[in-house]
Amino acid sequence: MNQMDIVNLLIPHDRKMPAKMEGHGYAPSNIALAKYWGKRNKTLNLPITDSLSISLFDKGTSTSIEASPYTHDMVILNDREIDSDTLFAQRISHLLNLFRPDPSFYFKITTINNIPSAAGLASSASGFAALILALNDFFQWELDDKSLSILARLGSGSASRSLWHGFVEWHAGVSEDGMDSYAEKLPYQWPSLRLGILIISNREKNITSREGMNRSQQTSPFYSAWPTQVAQTMEKLHTAIKTKDIELLGSAAEQNALAMHATMLTSSPAFCYWQTETLSQIQKIWQIRNEGVPLYFTEDAGPNLKLLFTDEISDIVRSEFRDVEIIAPFHLS
Ligand code: DP6
């Protein structure tokens, strides 16, 4: 099975021509509490394990799509045209290849991202999810959520989780074509839950998540323990979300993130997304916690930290971390 086979299975045959002048989509960024790290199929981005995330509500990507006036795709990110040689533009064109009405049709993509790109803040997730939503609108596919999630996954695995607000679970699935590997919104609200974004560096990382997870999976002797670790995290997260238990949610997410980073440190060659400042902030979080404050973190494939806590301690978080940006994921959702 290749990506085109999946597209042919999902998209109605009479919906292959644009139905409007422009299509639009918005998708929130998401932060995994149980991480996706490792694939059972690289072409289709099928994961080894389930994963579970929380969306960042109004931090995300808005995308518009129309026909390009040129004989190439145009990608405009935050008002600047991206060079077609960059990895970013190539990944977008590669996905768009699946949806061209004919080989001489090119797209113009205009996208606004209000989160720092490539700093481990899951911008590719909201980017590919917003692109699929914009395509769905442009071609009027009228696809259901499951199909949209599968298509978003073809762009980037974590994009399968970026179609909803709140908690989202991505089922790894077992089938070879991945038709059972899609995400779903969980039916739980937690209005007092907060995420704090601690930006340590906005610089582009030099190892993509894609490369990193592949290296961990291929070379880390710790990787064999990873699926069991995720299964345990998932169980704890489900209980924590149902009972609104921040200690359980925070400790499960933090341990999961550290276990993922342990597979990186033990890869060959080893790699590490942490900067000196990342570690000093982690030690600060642990110290604050030792003083009885329920503050936790998670970290993706980048140096930045995302704090996990509830509104009761927002004032403490603000005074301890001056530049933190606090997000209420259930605000108005
Ligand atoms: C650490 O979704 O970027 O953020 O499927 O290869 O595009 P590809 O990988 P990607 O990996 C995300 C890794 C992570 C964990 C997560 O979001 O679950």
PDB file of N, CA and C in Angstrom, residues 219-261:
ATOM      1  N   THR A 219      18.416   2.005  16.798  1.00  0.00           N
ATOM      2  CA  THR A 219      19.707   1.806  17.474  1.00  0.00           C
ATOM      3  C   THR A 219      19.690   1.814  18.998  1.00  0.00           C
ATOM      4  N   SER A 220      18.626   2.327  19.631  1.00  0.00           N
ATOM      5  CA  SER A 220      18.701   2.406  21.102  1.00  0.00           C
ATOM      6  C   SER A 220      18.351   1.062  21.747  1.00  0.00           C
ATOM      7  N   PRO A 221      19.210   0.567  22.636  1.00  0.00           N
ATOM      8  CA  PRO A 221      18.860  -0.671  23.339  1.00  0.00           C
ATOM      9  C   PRO A 221      17.666  -0.458  24.283  1.00  0.00           C
ATOM     10  N   PHE A 222      17.342   0.798  24.581  1.00  0.00           N
ATOM     11  CA  PHE A 222      16.187   1.088  25.448  1.00  0.00           C
ATOM     12  C   PHE A 222      14.873   1.054  24.683  1.00  0.00           C
ATOM     13  N   TYR A 223      14.955   1.061  23.340  1.00  0.00           N
ATOM     14  CA  TYR A 223      13.706   1.202  22.579  1.00  0.00           C
ATOM     15  C   TYR A 223      12.758   0.026  22.833  1.00  0.00           C
ATOM     16  N   SER A 224      13.316  -1.154  23.107  1.00  0.00           N
ATOM     17  CA  SER A 224      12.438  -2.316  23.308  1.00  0.00           C
ATOM     18  C   SER A 224      11.521  -2.132  24.522  1.00  0.00           C
ATOM     19  N   ALA A 225      11.930  -1.262  25.450  1.00  0.00           N
ATOM     20  CA  ALA A 225      11.081  -1.025  26.631  1.00  0.00           C
ATOM     21  C   ALA A 225      10.015   0.045  26.370  1.00  0.00           C
ATOM     22  N   TRP A 226      10.155   0.759  25.250  1.00  0.00           N
ATOM     23  CA  TRP A 226       9.287   1.917  24.983  1.00  0.00           C
ATOM     24  C   TRP A 226       7.795   1.553  24.856  1.00  0.00           C
ATOM     25  N   PRO A 227       7.408   0.521  24.069  1.00  0.00           N
ATOM     26  CA  PRO A 227       5.978   0.229  23.937  1.00  0.00           C
ATOM     27  C   PRO A 227       5.296  -0.064  25.281  1.00  0.00           C
ATOM     28  N   THR A 228       5.971  -0.777  26.165  1.00  0.00           N
ATOM     29  CA  THR A 228       5.378  -1.059  27.480  1.00  0.00           C
ATOM     30  C   THR A 228       5.234   0.233  28.281  1.00  0.00           C
ATOM     31  N   GLN A 229       6.268   1.066  28.194  1.00  0.00           N
ATOM     32  CA  GLN A 229       6.239   2.357  28.880  1.00  0.00           C
ATOM     33  C   GLN A 229       5.018   3.175  28.417  1.00  0.00           C
ATOM     34  N   VAL A 230       4.776   3.206  27.096  1.00  0.00           N
ATOM     35  CA  VAL A 230       3.648   4.004  26.582  1.00  0.00           C
ATOM     36  C   VAL A 230       2.320   3.397  27.036  1.00  0.00           C
ATOM     37  N   ALA A 231       2.217   2.065  27.014  1.00  0.00           N
ATOM     38  CA  ALA A 231       0.959   1.428  27.429  1.00  0.00           C
ATOM     39  C   ALA A 231       0.638   1.815  28.876  1.00  0.00           C
ATOM     40  N   GLN A 232       1.681   1.831  29.729  1.00  0.00           N
ATOM     41  CA  GLN A 232       1.451   2.217  31.134  1.00  0.00           C
ATOM     42  C   GLN A 232       1.049   3.691  31.225  1.00  0.00           C
ATOM     43  N   THR A 233       1.728   4.531  30.439  1.00  0.00           N
ATOM     44  CA  THR A 233       1.383   5.967  30.455  1.00  0.00           C
ATOM     45  C   THR A 233      -0.072   6.161  30.027  1.00  0.00           C
ATOM     46  N   MET A 234      -0.478   5.457  28.983  1.00  0.00           N
ATOM     47  CA  MET A 234      -1.848   5.622  28.466  1.00  0.00           C
ATOM     48  C   MET A 234      -2.873   5.271  29.549  1.00  0.00           C
ATOM     49  N   GLU A 235      -2.599   4.194  30.269  1.00  0.00           N
ATOM     50  CA  GLU A 235      -3.548   3.779  31.305  1.00  0.00           C
ATOM     51  C   GLU A 235      -3.665   4.850  32.389  1.00  0.00           C
ATOM     52  N   LYS A 236      -2.498   5.358  32.811  1.00  0.00           N
ATOM     53  CA  LYS A 236      -2.503   6.397  33.851  1.00  0.00           C
ATOM     54  C   LYS A 236      -3.193   7.667  33.357  1.00  0.00           C
ATOM     55  N   LEU A 237      -2.927   8.027  32.107  1.00  0.00           N
ATOM     56  CA  LEU A 237      -3.531   9.261  31.583  1.00  0.00           C
ATOM     57  C   LEU A 237      -5.054   9.143  31.516  1.00  0.00           C
ATOM     58  N   HIS A 238      -5.542   7.981  31.107  1.00  0.00           N
ATOM     59  CA  HIS A 238      -6.998   7.810  31.045  1.00  0.00           C
ATOM     60  C   HIS A 238      -7.624   8.015  32.419  1.00  0.00           C
ATOM     61  N   THR A 239      -7.011   7.406  33.440  1.00  0.00           N
ATOM     62  CA  THR A 239      -7.536   7.573  34.808  1.00  0.00           C
ATOM     63  C   THR A 239      -7.428   9.034  35.230  1.00  0.00           C
ATOM     64  N   ALA A 240      -6.274   9.646  34.975  1.00  0.00           N
ATOM     65  CA  ALA A 240      -6.047  11.032  35.409  1.00  0.00           C
ATOM     66  C   ALA A 240      -7.051  11.988  34.762  1.00  0.00           C
ATOM     67  N   ILE A 241      -7.338  11.761  33.485  1.00  0.00           N
ATOM     68  CA  ILE A 241      -8.257  12.658  32.765  1.00  0.00           C
ATOM     69  C   ILE A 241      -9.681  12.488  33.302  1.00  0.00           C
ATOM     70  N   LYS A 242     -10.058  11.233  33.563  1.00  0.00           N
ATOM     71  CA  LYS A 242     -11.417  10.984  34.066  1.00  0.00           C
ATOM     72  C   LYS A 242     -11.609  11.566  35.454  1.00  0.00           C
ATOM     73  N   THR A 243     -10.553  11.490  36.289  1.00  0.00           N
ATOM     74  CA  THR A 243     -10.702  11.908  37.689  1.00  0.00           C
ATOM     75  C   THR A 243     -10.111  13.298  37.935  1.00  0.00           C
ATOM     76  N   LYS A 244      -9.624  13.954  36.887  1.00  0.00           N
ATOM     77  CA  LYS A 244      -8.980  15.281  36.987  1.00  0.00           C
ATOM     78  C   LYS A 244      -7.903  15.281  38.076  1.00  0.00           C
ATOM     79  N   ASP A 245      -6.980  14.349  37.944  1.00  0.00           N
ATOM     80  CA  ASP A 245      -5.905  14.174  38.930  1.00  0.00           C
ATOM     81  C   ASP A 245      -4.601  14.708  38.314  1.00  0.00           C
ATOM     82  N   ILE A 246      -4.216  15.924  38.675  1.00  0.00           N
ATOM     83  CA  ILE A 246      -3.057  16.562  38.043  1.00  0.00           C
ATOM     84  C   ILE A 246      -1.744  15.858  38.404  1.00  0.00           C
ATOM     85  N   GLU A 247      -1.667  15.318  39.664  1.00  0.00           N
ATOM     86  CA  GLU A 247      -0.430  14.608  40.047  1.00  0.00           C
ATOM     87  C   GLU A 247      -0.228  13.391  39.130  1.00  0.00           C
ATOM     88  N   LEU A 248      -1.324  12.667  38.884  1.00  0.00           N
ATOM     89  CA  LEU A 248      -1.210  11.472  38.046  1.00  0.00           C
ATOM     90  C   LEU A 248      -0.939  11.853  36.590  1.00  0.00           C
ATOM     91  N   LEU A 249      -1.644  12.861  36.096  1.00  0.00           N
ATOM     92  CA  LEU A 249      -1.436  13.277  34.701  1.00  0.00           C
ATOM     93  C   LEU A 249      -0.014  13.802  34.510  1.00  0.00           C
ATOM     94  N   GLY A 250       0.401  14.689  35.421  1.00  0.00           N
ATOM     95  CA  GLY A 250       1.711  15.315  35.281  1.00  0.00           C
ATOM     96  C   GLY A 250       2.841  14.304  35.411  1.00  0.00           C
ATOM     97  N   SER A 251       2.745  13.414  36.414  1.00  0.00           N
ATOM     98  CA  SER A 251       3.856  12.477  36.610  1.00  0.00           C
ATOM     99  C   SER A 251       3.924  11.474  35.450  1.00  0.00           C
ATOM    100  N   ALA A 252       2.759  11.055  34.939  1.00  0.00           N
ATOM    101  CA  ALA A 252       2.763  10.101  33.815  1.00  0.00           C
ATOM    102  C   ALA A 252       3.359  10.754  32.565  1.00  0.00           C
ATOM    103  N   ALA A 253       2.944  11.988  32.285  1.00  0.00           N
ATOM    104  CA  ALA A 253       3.435  12.679  31.074  1.00  0.00           C
ATOM    105  C   ALA A 253       4.931  12.962  31.190  1.00  0.00           C
ATOM    106  N   GLU A 254       5.359  13.373  32.371  1.00  0.00           N
ATOM    107  CA  GLU A 254       6.779  13.709  32.557  1.00  0.00           C
ATOM    108  C   GLU A 254       7.653  12.463  32.393  1.00  0.00           C
ATOM    109  N   GLN A 255       7.201  11.390  33.005  1.00  0.00           N
ATOM    110  CA  GLN A 255       7.993  10.152  32.896  1.00  0.00           C
ATOM    111  C   GLN A 255       8.061   9.662  31.446  1.00  0.00           C
ATOM    112  N   ASN A 256       6.946   9.796  30.742  1.00  0.00           N
ATOM    113  CA  ASN A 256       6.911   9.368  29.345  1.00  0.00           C
ATOM    114  C   ASN A 256       7.890  10.189  28.497  1.00  0.00           C
ATOM    115  N   ALA A 257       7.896  11.496  28.735  1.00  0.00           N
ATOM    116  CA  ALA A 257       8.807  12.350  27.965  1.00  0.00           C
ATOM    117  C   ALA A 257      10.265  11.999  28.274  1.00  0.00           C
ATOM    118  N   LEU A 258      10.567  11.777  29.562  1.00  0.00           N
ATOM    119  CA  LEU A 258      11.958  11.463  29.919  1.00  0.00           C
ATOM    120  C   LEU A 258      12.380  10.109  29.348  1.00  0.00           C
ATOM    121  N   ALA A 259      11.438   9.171  29.303  1.00  0.00           N
ATOM    122  CA  ALA A 259      11.762   7.854  28.724  1.00  0.00           C
ATOM    123  C   ALA A 259      12.056   8.007  27.229  1.00  0.00           C
ATOM    124  N   MET A 260      11.294   8.873  26.554  1.00  0.00           N
ATOM    125  CA  MET A 260      11.563   9.110  25.121  1.00  0.00           C
ATOM    126  C   MET A 260      12.955   9.727  24.944  1.00  0.00           C
ATOM    127  N   HIS A 261      13.275  10.719  25.802  1.00  0.00           N
ATOM    128  CA  HIS A 261      14.597  11.351  25.680  1.00  0.00           C
ATOM    129  C   HIS A 261      15.717  10.366  26.027  1.00  0.00           C
TER     130      HIS A 261
END
